[in-house]
PDB file of C-alpha atoms in Angstrom:
ATOM      1  CA  THR A   3       0.000   0.000   0.000  1.00 45.00           C
ATOM      2  CA  VAL A   4       1.126   3.519  -0.731  1.00 50.00           C
ATOM      3  CA  SER A   5       1.354   5.697   2.362  1.00 64.00           C
ATOM      4  CA  GLN A   6      -0.128   9.163   2.519  1.00 59.00           C
ATOM      5  CA  GLN A   7       3.374  10.630   2.779  1.00 60.00           C
ATOM      6  CA  GLU A   8       4.481   8.892  -0.434  1.00 63.00           C
ATOM      7  CA  MET A   9       1.353  10.125  -2.193  1.00 58.00           C
ATOM      8  CA  LEU A  10       2.139  13.690  -1.131  1.00 60.00           C
ATOM      9  CA  VAL A  11       5.716  13.369  -2.414  1.00 55.00           C
ATOM     10  CA  VAL A  12       4.533  12.002  -5.769  1.00 59.00           C
ATOM     11  CA  GLY A  13       1.866  14.688  -5.998  1.00 59.00           C
ATOM     12  CA  PHE A  14       4.427  17.416  -5.356  1.00 54.00           C
ATOM     13  CA  LYS A  15       6.828  16.042  -7.972  1.00 60.00           C
ATOM     14  CA  GLU A  16       4.051  15.957 -10.568  1.00 64.00           C
ATOM     15  CA  SER A  17       2.617  19.346  -9.630  1.00 62.00           C
ATOM     16  CA  HIS A  18       2.673  22.237 -12.088  1.00 56.00           C
ATOM     17  CA  TRP A  19       4.460  24.437  -9.531  1.00 53.00           C
ATOM     18  CA  ASN A  20       7.348  21.976  -9.113  1.00 55.00           C
ATOM     19  CA  LYS A  21       7.737  21.397 -12.860  1.00 59.00           C
ATOM     20  CA  ARG A  22       7.776  25.123 -13.524  1.00 59.00           C
ATOM     21  CA  LEU A  23      10.306  25.724 -10.739  1.00 57.00           C
ATOM     22  CA  LEU A  24      12.676  23.063 -12.097  1.00 58.00           C
ATOM     23  CA  GLU A  25      12.294  24.376 -15.636  1.00 58.00           C
ATOM     24  CA  GLU A  26      13.106  27.961 -14.637  1.00 53.00           C
ATOM     25  CA  ALA A  27      15.967  26.899 -12.370  1.00 55.00           C
ATOM     26  CA  GLY A  28      17.396  24.860 -15.246  1.00 59.00           C
ATOM     27  CA  VAL A  29      17.650  28.014 -17.341  1.00 52.00           C
ATOM     28  CA  ILE A  30      19.690  29.670 -14.590  1.00 53.00           C
ATOM     29  CA  PHE A  31      21.901  26.606 -14.102  1.00 52.00           C
ATOM     30  CA  SER A  32      22.653  26.650 -17.817  1.00 55.00           C
ATOM     31  CA  GLN A  33      24.264  30.054 -17.317  1.00 53.00           C
ATOM     32  CA  PHE A  34      26.888  28.468 -15.076  1.00 50.00           C
ATOM     33  CA  GLU A  35      27.704  25.652 -17.497  1.00 47.00           C
ATOM     34  CA  ALA A  36      26.749  26.323 -21.105  1.00 45.00           C
ATOM     35  CA  GLN A  37      27.601  23.878 -23.864  1.00 37.00           C
ATOM     36  CA  GLY A  38      30.445  25.073 -26.072  1.00 39.00           C
ATOM     37  CA  GLY A  39      32.763  23.607 -28.695  1.00 37.00           C
ATOM     38  CA  GLU A  40      32.394  20.611 -30.995  1.00 38.00           C
ATOM     39  CA  LYS A  41      33.392  18.146 -28.258  1.00 37.00           C
ATOM     40  CA  GLY A  42      30.847  19.485 -25.834  1.00 37.00           C
ATOM     41  CA  GLU A  43      33.378  21.193 -23.603  1.00 40.00           C
ATOM     42  CA  ARG A  44      31.868  23.338 -20.898  1.00 39.00           C
ATOM     43  CA  HIS A  45      32.605  26.949 -20.213  1.00 39.00           C
ATOM     44  CA  ASP A  46      31.118  29.530 -17.921  1.00 40.00           C
ATOM     45  CA  ALA A  47      28.532  31.655 -19.663  1.00 36.00           C
ATOM     46  CA  VAL A  48      28.341  33.937 -16.695  1.00 40.00           C
ATOM     47  CA  GLU A  49      31.349  34.034 -14.380  1.00 44.00           C
ATOM     48  CA  TYR A  50      30.551  33.332 -10.760  1.00 48.00           C
ATOM     49  CA  PRO A  51      32.035  35.935  -8.394  1.00 45.00           C
ATOM     50  CA  THR A  52      34.468  33.510  -6.830  1.00 48.00           C
ATOM     51  CA  SER A  53      35.029  29.783  -6.516  1.00 65.00           C
ATOM     52  CA  PHE A  54      34.432  27.550  -3.550  1.00 73.00           C
ATOM     53  CA  GLY A  55      38.057  26.419  -3.588  1.00 79.00           C
ATOM     54  CA  HIS A  56      39.290  30.007  -3.571  1.00 81.00           C
ATOM     55  CA  GLN A  57      37.140  30.851  -0.546  1.00 82.00           C
ATOM     56  CA  ILE A  58      38.299  27.764   1.353  1.00 85.00           C
ATOM     57  CA  GLY A  59      41.911  28.532   0.487  1.00 87.00           C
ATOM     58  CA  THR A  60      41.547  32.120   1.678  1.00 86.00           C
ATOM     59  CA  ALA A  61      39.935  30.913   4.907  1.00 88.00           C
ATOM     60  CA  LEU A  62      42.842  28.544   5.532  1.00 91.00           C
ATOM     61  CA  VAL A  63      45.393  31.296   4.890  1.00 91.00           C
ATOM     62  CA  PHE A  64      43.707  33.642   7.373  1.00 90.00           C
ATOM     63  CA  SER A  65      43.419  30.768   9.850  1.00 92.00           C
ATOM     64  CA  ALA A  66      47.151  30.097   9.593  1.00 93.00           C
ATOM     65  CA  ILE A  67      47.904  33.785  10.195  1.00 92.00           C
ATOM     66  CA  VAL A  68      45.640  33.928  13.259  1.00 92.00           C
ATOM     67  CA  ASP A  69      47.057  30.678  14.651  1.00 92.00           C
ATOM     68  CA  ALA A  70      50.628  31.901  14.209  1.00 93.00           C
ATOM     69  CA  ILE A  71      49.963  35.211  15.974  1.00 92.00           C
ATOM     70  CA  PHE A  72      47.595  34.087  18.747  1.00 90.00           C
ATOM     71  CA  TRP A  73      48.769  30.514  19.382  1.00 91.00           C
ATOM     72  CA  GLN A  74      47.524  29.153  22.746  1.00 88.00           C
ATOM     73  CA  LEU A  75      46.699  32.390  24.533  1.00 89.00           C
ATOM     74  CA  GLU A  76      47.488  32.808  28.205  1.00 87.00           C
ATOM     75  CA  GLU A  77      44.680  33.031  30.756  1.00 85.00           C
ATOM     76  CA  ASP A  78      46.193  35.729  32.968  1.00 84.00           C
ATOM     77  CA  PRO A  79      44.110  38.830  33.810  1.00 82.00           C
ATOM     78  CA  ILE A  80      46.455  41.202  31.976  1.00 81.00           C
ATOM     79  CA  SER A  81      46.975  39.780  28.486  1.00 85.00           C
ATOM     80  CA  GLY A  82      44.189  37.193  28.566  1.00 85.00           C
ATOM     81  CA  PHE A  83      41.410  39.693  27.949  1.00 88.00           C
ATOM     82  CA  LYS A  84      43.321  41.912  25.556  1.00 89.00           C
ATOM     83  CA  ASP A  85      44.521  39.090  23.315  1.00 91.00           C
ATOM     84  CA  ARG A  86      41.142  37.384  23.150  1.00 92.00           C
ATOM     85  CA  CYS A  87      39.452  40.660  22.298  1.00 91.00           C
ATOM     86  CA  GLY A  88      41.992  41.109  19.516  1.00 91.00           C
ATOM     87  CA  VAL A  89      41.204  37.676  18.068  1.00 93.00           C
ATOM     88  CA  ILE A  90      37.461  38.320  18.170  1.00 94.00           C
ATOM     89  CA  PHE A  91      37.808  41.781  16.627  1.00 93.00           C
ATOM     90  CA  PHE A  92      39.980  40.459  13.798  1.00 92.00           C
ATOM     91  CA  LEU A  93      37.625  37.567  13.026  1.00 93.00           C
ATOM     92  CA  ILE A  94      34.609  39.873  12.807  1.00 93.00           C
ATOM     93  CA  ILE A  95      36.516  42.133  10.420  1.00 92.00           C
ATOM     94  CA  VAL A  96      37.434  39.125   8.287  1.00 89.00           C
ATOM     95  CA  GLN A  97      33.802  37.982   8.101  1.00 89.00           C
ATOM     96  CA  LEU A  98      32.617  41.441   7.093  1.00 88.00           C
ATOM     97  CA  PHE A  99      35.171  42.050   4.367  1.00 86.00           C
ATOM     98  CA  PHE A 100      34.945  38.484   3.032  1.00 84.00           C
ATOM     99  CA  ASN A 101      31.486  39.487   1.878  1.00 84.00           C
ATOM    100  CA  LEU A 102      32.800  42.165  -0.475  1.00 85.00           C
ATOM    101  CA  THR A 103      32.796  39.415  -3.113  1.00 82.00           C
ATOM    102  CA  ALA A 104      29.009  39.130  -2.702  1.00 84.00           C
ATOM    103  CA  LEU A 105      28.697  42.545  -4.343  1.00 86.00           C
ATOM    104  CA  GLU A 106      29.301  40.937  -7.737  1.00 83.00           C
ATOM    105  CA  VAL A 107      26.341  38.559  -7.480  1.00 79.00           C
ATOM    106  CA  PHE A 108      23.733  40.904  -8.977  1.00 83.00           C
ATOM    107  CA  ILE A 109      25.957  43.567 -10.568  1.00 85.00           C
ATOM    108  CA  LYS A 110      27.763  41.440 -13.164  1.00 81.00           C
ATOM    109  CA  GLU A 111      24.608  39.712 -14.407  1.00 77.00           C
ATOM    110  CA  ARG A 112      22.265  42.698 -14.339  1.00 80.00           C
ATOM    111  CA  LYS A 113      21.773  42.986 -18.122  1.00 79.00           C
ATOM    112  CA  ILE A 114      21.416  39.236 -18.636  1.00 77.00           C
ATOM    113  CA  PHE A 115      18.939  38.963 -15.769  1.00 77.00           C
ATOM    114  CA  MET A 116      16.808  41.837 -17.051  1.00 79.00           C
ATOM    115  CA  HIS A 117      16.732  40.434 -20.590  1.00 73.00           C
ATOM    116  CA  GLU A 118      15.878  36.864 -19.588  1.00 71.00           C
ATOM    117  CA  ASN A 119      13.348  37.905 -16.953  1.00 69.00           C
ATOM    118  CA  VAL A 120      11.488  40.207 -19.324  1.00 73.00           C
ATOM    119  CA  SER A 121      11.595  37.458 -21.977  1.00 71.00           C
ATOM    120  CA  GLY A 122       9.880  35.070 -19.562  1.00 70.00           C
ATOM    121  CA  PHE A 123      12.707  32.561 -19.069  1.00 70.00           C
ATOM    122  CA  TYR A 124      12.214  32.552 -15.285  1.00 71.00           C
ATOM    123  CA  ARG A 125      10.583  34.448 -12.475  1.00 76.00           C
ATOM    124  CA  VAL A 126      12.452  36.854 -10.230  1.00 80.00           C
ATOM    125  CA  SER A 127      11.799  34.633  -7.205  1.00 81.00           C
ATOM    126  CA  VAL A 128      13.465  31.595  -8.811  1.00 81.00           C
ATOM    127  CA  TYR A 129      16.498  33.611  -9.917  1.00 81.00           C
ATOM    128  CA  PHE A 130      16.818  35.145  -6.451  1.00 84.00           C
ATOM    129  CA  LEU A 131      16.553  31.826  -4.585  1.00 84.00           C
ATOM    130  CA  VAL A 132      19.058  30.042  -6.835  1.00 82.00           C
ATOM    131  CA  LYS A 133      21.581  32.853  -6.548  1.00 81.00           C
ATOM    132  CA  ILE A 134      21.220  33.157  -2.769  1.00 83.00           C
ATOM    133  CA  ILE A 135      21.411  29.414  -2.099  1.00 81.00           C
ATOM    134  CA  PHE A 136      24.425  28.840  -4.348  1.00 79.00           C
ATOM    135  CA  ASP A 137      26.227  31.815  -2.812  1.00 80.00           C
ATOM    136  CA  ILE A 138      25.331  31.444   0.882  1.00 83.00           C
ATOM    137  CA  LEU A 139      26.031  27.724   1.319  1.00 80.00           C
ATOM    138  CA  PRO A 140      29.322  27.110  -0.540  1.00 80.00           C
ATOM    139  CA  LEU A 141      30.882  30.569  -0.464  1.00 81.00           C
ATOM    140  CA  ARG A 142      29.793  31.964   2.919  1.00 85.00           C
ATOM    141  CA  THR A 143      28.857  29.195   5.351  1.00 88.00           C
ATOM    142  CA  LEU A 144      31.303  26.361   4.626  1.00 89.00           C
ATOM    143  CA  PRO A 145      34.458  28.544   4.779  1.00 90.00           C
ATOM    144  CA  ILE A 146      33.359  29.710   8.244  1.00 92.00           C
ATOM    145  CA  ILE A 147      33.102  26.114   9.434  1.00 92.00           C
ATOM    146  CA  VAL A 148      36.622  25.446   8.163  1.00 92.00           C
ATOM    147  CA  MET A 149      38.000  28.637   9.700  1.00 92.00           C
ATOM    148  CA  SER A 150      36.309  28.054  13.059  1.00 93.00           C
ATOM    149  CA  ALA A 151      37.688  24.521  13.333  1.00 93.00           C
ATOM    150  CA  ALA A 152      41.178  25.689  12.362  1.00 93.00           C
ATOM    151  CA  ILE A 153      41.291  28.621  14.786  1.00 94.00           C
ATOM    152  CA  TYR A 154      39.226  27.928  17.889  1.00 94.00           C
ATOM    153  CA  PHE A 155      41.270  25.214  19.594  1.00 93.00           C
ATOM    154  CA  ALA A 156      44.637  26.344  18.217  1.00 93.00           C
ATOM    155  CA  VAL A 157      44.169  29.788  19.749  1.00 93.00           C
ATOM    156  CA  GLY A 158      42.860  28.353  23.016  1.00 92.00           C
ATOM    157  CA  LEU A 159      39.473  30.017  23.261  1.00 92.00           C
ATOM    158  CA  ASN A 160      36.817  29.013  25.814  1.00 91.00           C
ATOM    159  CA  PRO A 161      37.094  25.190  26.128  1.00 90.00           C
ATOM    160  CA  GLY A 162      34.085  22.995  25.474  1.00 90.00           C
ATOM    161  CA  MET A 163      32.285  21.894  22.328  1.00 93.00           C
ATOM    162  CA  ASP A 164      29.189  23.883  23.290  1.00 94.00           C
ATOM    163  CA  HIS A 165      31.237  27.082  23.261  1.00 95.00           C
ATOM    164  CA  PHE A 166      32.892  26.064  19.991  1.00 95.00           C
ATOM    165  CA  PHE A 167      29.583  25.553  18.192  1.00 96.00           C
ATOM    166  CA  MET A 168      28.223  28.795  19.642  1.00 96.00           C
ATOM    167  CA  PHE A 169      31.343  30.563  18.356  1.00 96.00           C
ATOM    168  CA  MET A 170      30.785  29.074  14.897  1.00 95.00           C
ATOM    169  CA  PHE A 171      27.083  29.963  14.923  1.00 96.00           C
ATOM    170  CA  SER A 172      27.878  33.560  15.912  1.00 96.00           C
ATOM    171  CA  LEU A 173      30.253  33.930  12.961  1.00 95.00           C
ATOM    172  CA  ILE A 174      27.686  32.382  10.597  1.00 95.00           C
ATOM    173  CA  CYS A 175      25.044  34.868  11.785  1.00 95.00           C
ATOM    174  CA  THR A 176      27.534  37.688  11.251  1.00 95.00           C
ATOM    175  CA  THR A 177      28.294  36.526   7.722  1.00 94.00           C
ATOM    176  CA  LEU A 178      24.617  36.123   6.813  1.00 94.00           C
ATOM    177  CA  ALA A 179      23.868  39.667   7.970  1.00 94.00           C
ATOM    178  CA  ALA A 180      26.884  41.073   6.119  1.00 93.00           C
ATOM    179  CA  ALA A 181      25.997  39.085   2.985  1.00 92.00           C
ATOM    180  CA  GLY A 182      22.442  40.433   3.120  1.00 92.00           C
ATOM    181  CA  MET A 183      23.794  43.972   3.150  1.00 93.00           C
ATOM    182  CA  SER A 184      26.095  43.172   0.219  1.00 92.00           C
ATOM    183  CA  PHE A 185      23.229  41.652  -1.778  1.00 91.00           C
ATOM    184  CA  LEU A 186      21.050  44.712  -1.213  1.00 93.00           C
ATOM    185  CA  ILE A 187      23.783  47.090  -2.360  1.00 94.00           C
ATOM    186  CA  SER A 188      24.556  44.793  -5.312  1.00 91.00           C
ATOM    187  CA  SER A 189      20.930  44.912  -6.461  1.00 89.00           C
ATOM    188  CA  THR A 190      20.737  48.695  -6.049  1.00 90.00           C
ATOM    189  CA  VAL A 191      24.068  50.073  -7.296  1.00 89.00           C
ATOM    190  CA  HIS A 192      25.088  49.517 -10.934  1.00 87.00           C
ATOM    191  CA  VAL A 193      28.861  50.081 -10.667  1.00 89.00           C
ATOM    192  CA  PHE A 194      30.995  47.661  -8.660  1.00 89.00           C
ATOM    193  CA  ALA A 195      33.539  50.300  -7.586  1.00 91.00           C
ATOM    194  CA  VAL A 196      30.766  52.504  -6.175  1.00 92.00           C
ATOM    195  CA  ALA A 197      29.158  49.547  -4.402  1.00 92.00           C
ATOM    196  CA  GLN A 198      32.502  48.518  -2.918  1.00 91.00           C
ATOM    197  CA  LEU A 199      33.186  52.045  -1.652  1.00 93.00           C
ATOM    198  CA  LEU A 200      29.713  52.323  -0.129  1.00 93.00           C
ATOM    199  CA  LEU A 201      29.995  48.990   1.675  1.00 92.00           C
ATOM    200  CA  THR A 202      33.489  49.818   2.958  1.00 91.00           C
ATOM    201  CA  ILE A 203      32.215  53.100   4.407  1.00 91.00           C
ATOM    202  CA  LEU A 204      29.333  51.292   6.122  1.00 91.00           C
ATOM    203  CA  TYR A 205      31.696  48.699   7.606  1.00 90.00           C
ATOM    204  CA  THR A 206      34.010  51.448   8.844  1.00 88.00           C
ATOM    205  CA  PHE A 207      31.176  53.199  10.674  1.00 87.00           C
ATOM    206  CA  MET A 208      30.078  49.868  12.152  1.00 88.00           C
ATOM    207  CA  MET A 209      33.563  49.240  13.516  1.00 88.00           C
ATOM    208  CA  LEU A 210      33.750  52.759  14.921  1.00 85.00           C
ATOM    209  CA  PHE A 211      30.408  52.534  16.731  1.00 83.00           C
ATOM    210  CA  GLY A 212      30.591  48.834  17.628  1.00 82.00           C
ATOM    211  CA  GLY A 213      31.946  49.232  21.150  1.00 78.00           C
ATOM    212  CA  PHE A 214      35.509  48.007  20.540  1.00 80.00           C
ATOM    213  CA  LEU A 215      37.370  51.161  19.516  1.00 78.00           C
ATOM    214  CA  ILE A 216      35.380  53.498  21.760  1.00 76.00           C
ATOM    215  CA  SER A 217      33.029  52.978  24.678  1.00 76.00           C
ATOM    216  CA  LEU A 218      29.389  53.340  23.681  1.00 71.00           C
ATOM    217  CA  ASP A 219      28.866  55.653  26.664  1.00 72.00           C
ATOM    218  CA  SER A 220      31.415  58.058  25.191  1.00 72.00           C
ATOM    219  CA  ILE A 221      29.324  58.492  22.054  1.00 74.00           C
ATOM    220  CA  GLY A 222      26.863  61.366  22.092  1.00 72.00           C
ATOM    221  CA  PRO A 223      23.126  60.573  22.224  1.00 74.00           C
ATOM    222  CA  TRP A 224      22.693  61.919  18.701  1.00 75.00           C
ATOM    223  CA  LEU A 225      24.905  59.046  17.427  1.00 75.00           C
ATOM    224  CA  ASN A 226      24.441  56.430  20.143  1.00 74.00           C
ATOM    225  CA  TRP A 227      21.353  55.020  18.412  1.00 76.00           C
ATOM    226  CA  ILE A 228      23.600  53.562  15.688  1.00 79.00           C
ATOM    227  CA  GLN A 229      24.504  50.676  18.005  1.00 79.00           C
ATOM    228  CA  HIS A 230      20.969  49.292  17.720  1.00 80.00           C
ATOM    229  CA  ILE A 231      21.347  48.677  13.962  1.00 83.00           C
ATOM    230  CA  ASN A 232      25.048  47.806  14.100  1.00 89.00           C
ATOM    231  CA  LEU A 233      26.013  44.320  12.904  1.00 91.00           C
ATOM    232  CA  PHE A 234      29.474  44.660  14.430  1.00 92.00           C
ATOM    233  CA  LYS A 235      28.083  45.446  17.886  1.00 92.00           C
ATOM    234  CA  TYR A 236      25.756  42.430  17.964  1.00 94.00           C
ATOM    235  CA  SER A 237      28.480  40.096  16.716  1.00 94.00           C
ATOM    236  CA  LEU A 238      31.013  41.448  19.211  1.00 94.00           C
ATOM    237  CA  THR A 239      28.582  41.080  22.114  1.00 94.00           C
ATOM    238  CA  ALA A 240      27.670  37.494  21.201  1.00 95.00           C
ATOM    239  CA  LEU A 241      31.311  36.419  20.882  1.00 96.00           C
ATOM    240  CA  TYR A 242      32.309  38.232  24.092  1.00 95.00           C
ATOM    241  CA  ILE A 243      29.569  36.525  26.104  1.00 95.00           C
ATOM    242  CA  ASN A 244      30.475  33.126  24.684  1.00 95.00           C
ATOM    243  CA  GLU A 245      34.155  33.653  25.499  1.00 94.00           C
ATOM    244  CA  PHE A 246      34.147  35.426  28.877  1.00 93.00           C
ATOM    245  CA  LYS A 247      30.940  34.584  30.749  1.00 92.00           C
ATOM    246  CA  ASP A 248      31.522  32.699  34.045  1.00 89.00           C
ATOM    247  CA  ARG A 249      35.290  32.430  33.499  1.00 89.00           C
ATOM    248  CA  ASN A 250      38.127  33.522  35.759  1.00 88.00           C
ATOM    249  CA  PHE A 251      41.521  34.679  34.528  1.00 87.00           C
ATOM    250  CA  CYS A 252      44.305  34.389  37.115  1.00 85.00           C
ATOM    251  CA  MET A 253      48.056  34.811  37.313  1.00 82.00           C
ATOM    252  CA  ASN A 254      50.071  31.588  37.522  1.00 77.00           C
ATOM    253  CA  ASN A 255      50.744  32.159  41.220  1.00 73.00           C
ATOM    254  CA  GLY A 256      47.082  32.908  41.894  1.00 69.00           C
ATOM    255  CA  THR A 257      47.768  36.329  43.396  1.00 75.00           C
ATOM    256  CA  LEU A 258      45.603  38.271  40.954  1.00 83.00           C
ATOM    257  CA  CYS A 259      42.361  37.180  39.332  1.00 86.00           C
ATOM    258  CA  LYS A 260      39.698  38.863  37.260  1.00 88.00           C
ATOM    259  CA  SER A 261      36.363  37.398  36.265  1.00 89.00           C
ATOM    260  CA  GLY A 262      34.984  37.429  32.763  1.00 88.00           C
ATOM    261  CA  ASN A 263      31.658  38.624  34.155  1.00 91.00           C
ATOM    262  CA  SER A 264      33.273  41.790  35.507  1.00 91.00           C
ATOM    263  CA  PHE A 265      34.834  42.394  32.090  1.00 90.00           C
ATOM    264  CA  LEU A 266      31.412  42.100  30.443  1.00 91.00           C
ATOM    265  CA  MET A 267      29.960  44.522  32.985  1.00 90.00           C
ATOM    266  CA  GLU A 268      32.761  47.010  32.283  1.00 88.00           C
ATOM    267  CA  ASN A 269      31.832  46.827  28.602  1.00 87.00           C
ATOM    268  CA  GLU A 270      28.145  47.351  29.456  1.00 84.00           C
ATOM    269  CA  MET A 271      27.026  44.045  27.987  1.00 89.00           C
ATOM    270  CA  ASN A 272      24.010  42.201  29.341  1.00 88.00           C
ATOM    271  CA  TYR A 273      25.029  38.586  29.903  1.00 89.00           C
ATOM    272  CA  LYS A 274      23.232  37.123  32.935  1.00 88.00           C
ATOM    273  CA  GLU A 275      20.279  35.525  31.137  1.00 88.00           C
ATOM    274  CA  PRO A 276      20.521  33.030  28.240  1.00 87.00           C
ATOM    275  CA  TRP A 277      18.348  35.392  26.202  1.00 90.00           C
ATOM    276  CA  ASP A 278      21.059  38.056  26.446  1.00 91.00           C
ATOM    277  CA  LEU A 279      23.219  35.891  24.178  1.00 93.00           C
ATOM    278  CA  TRP A 280      20.479  34.768  21.799  1.00 94.00           C
ATOM    279  CA  LEU A 281      19.200  38.320  21.422  1.00 94.00           C
ATOM    280  CA  ASN A 282      22.327  39.192  19.454  1.00 95.00           C
ATOM    281  CA  HIS A 283      21.921  36.198  17.148  1.00 96.00           C
ATOM    282  CA  MET A 284      18.278  37.104  16.657  1.00 96.00           C
ATOM    283  CA  ALA A 285      19.205  40.671  15.736  1.00 95.00           C
ATOM    284  CA  LEU A 286      21.775  39.490  13.177  1.00 96.00           C
ATOM    285  CA  LEU A 287      19.383  36.996  11.581  1.00 96.00           C
ATOM    286  CA  ILE A 288      16.522  39.502  11.453  1.00 96.00           C
ATOM    287  CA  ASN A 289      18.861  41.961   9.781  1.00 94.00           C
ATOM    288  CA  ALA A 290      19.864  39.306   7.235  1.00 94.00           C
ATOM    289  CA  VAL A 291      16.225  38.463   6.445  1.00 95.00           C
ATOM    290  CA  VAL A 292      15.232  42.128   6.107  1.00 95.00           C
ATOM    291  CA  MET A 293      18.172  42.833   3.787  1.00 94.00           C
ATOM    292  CA  MET A 294      17.428  39.825   1.601  1.00 93.00           C
ATOM    293  CA  VAL A 295      13.728  40.656   1.361  1.00 94.00           C
ATOM    294  CA  ALA A 296      14.706  44.199   0.364  1.00 94.00           C
ATOM    295  CA  THR A 297      17.063  42.698  -2.239  1.00 92.00           C
ATOM    296  CA  TYR A 298      14.221  40.650  -3.703  1.00 90.00           C
ATOM    297  CA  VAL A 299      11.984  43.730  -3.844  1.00 91.00           C
ATOM    298  CA  GLN A 300      14.741  45.664  -5.590  1.00 90.00           C
ATOM    299  CA  LEU A 301      15.181  42.886  -8.158  1.00 87.00           C
ATOM    300  CA  ARG A 302      11.469  43.005  -8.917  1.00 84.00           C
ATOM    301  CA  ARG A 303      11.685  46.774  -9.402  1.00 82.00           C
ATOM    302  CA  MET A 304      14.823  46.591 -11.511  1.00 75.00           C
ATOM    303  CA  LYS A 305      13.215  45.947 -14.901  1.00 60.00           C
ATOM    304  CA  LYS A 306      10.868  48.904 -14.336  1.00 49.00           C
ATOM    305  CA  THR A 307      13.473  51.395 -13.187  1.00 47.00           C
ATOM    306  CA  THR A 308      16.580  50.447 -15.180  1.00 47.00           C
TER     307      THR A 308
END
């Protein structure tokens, strides 16, 4: 007998919606590998912004640099905090600027997309989903997993697999939010150099008002509100809580100790409740979703305004 679940699967596969989705996605896939030459050799019809291997290689290079500089950090109250803050700051910067390559996703194919969409080859939604999925998974998420595994234990961050996976998840949330911003700019700005300059300026302001270079209390009220929409601030807070909460850093002779909780209090970070950590992840993911929805809206408007 055929179960109800199997009937639903068969019904979905034979549905008009599924057939149309596969047909439209096939048109987009053909852009990556178009038939060329008498022997059927394949070439890229539309160059992808970067390759998976290149991203993994870059992640490994940065991991080697971080490991060489911050190898097995001490846990004393003097250098322990400073060095760990330096590692976290550098990793956030790397995640942000890695996403500069995402600016090419919708800029380089703008004319082709407009022509094929207007001609009815595929819907905007299918094009958007294919591009996002094939960019987010291989080029954004997987390199973070590699980098996290290569850095976390070599540097000597907070021991425990739960802290390791939380560290990895925090970096993934950071990358998704940064990628969403890159996608939105890519779908709005026509010139890559202008888009790159705009994104660099935004990242610079985020670093400045993120709480690392200057205390948020030292910023005037007319600019202090920036922290509430600052990707850097949410990422920094999440990684700080994961690294320092409920830890003690002491000299080898035990004469001087400082708790991680007191460090978090000095930096005016709420950490006592579990929600205080997840709030930062939620903010990053909401930002990513909002940016990607705005990107989709901009793609739908593109053929009318360009």
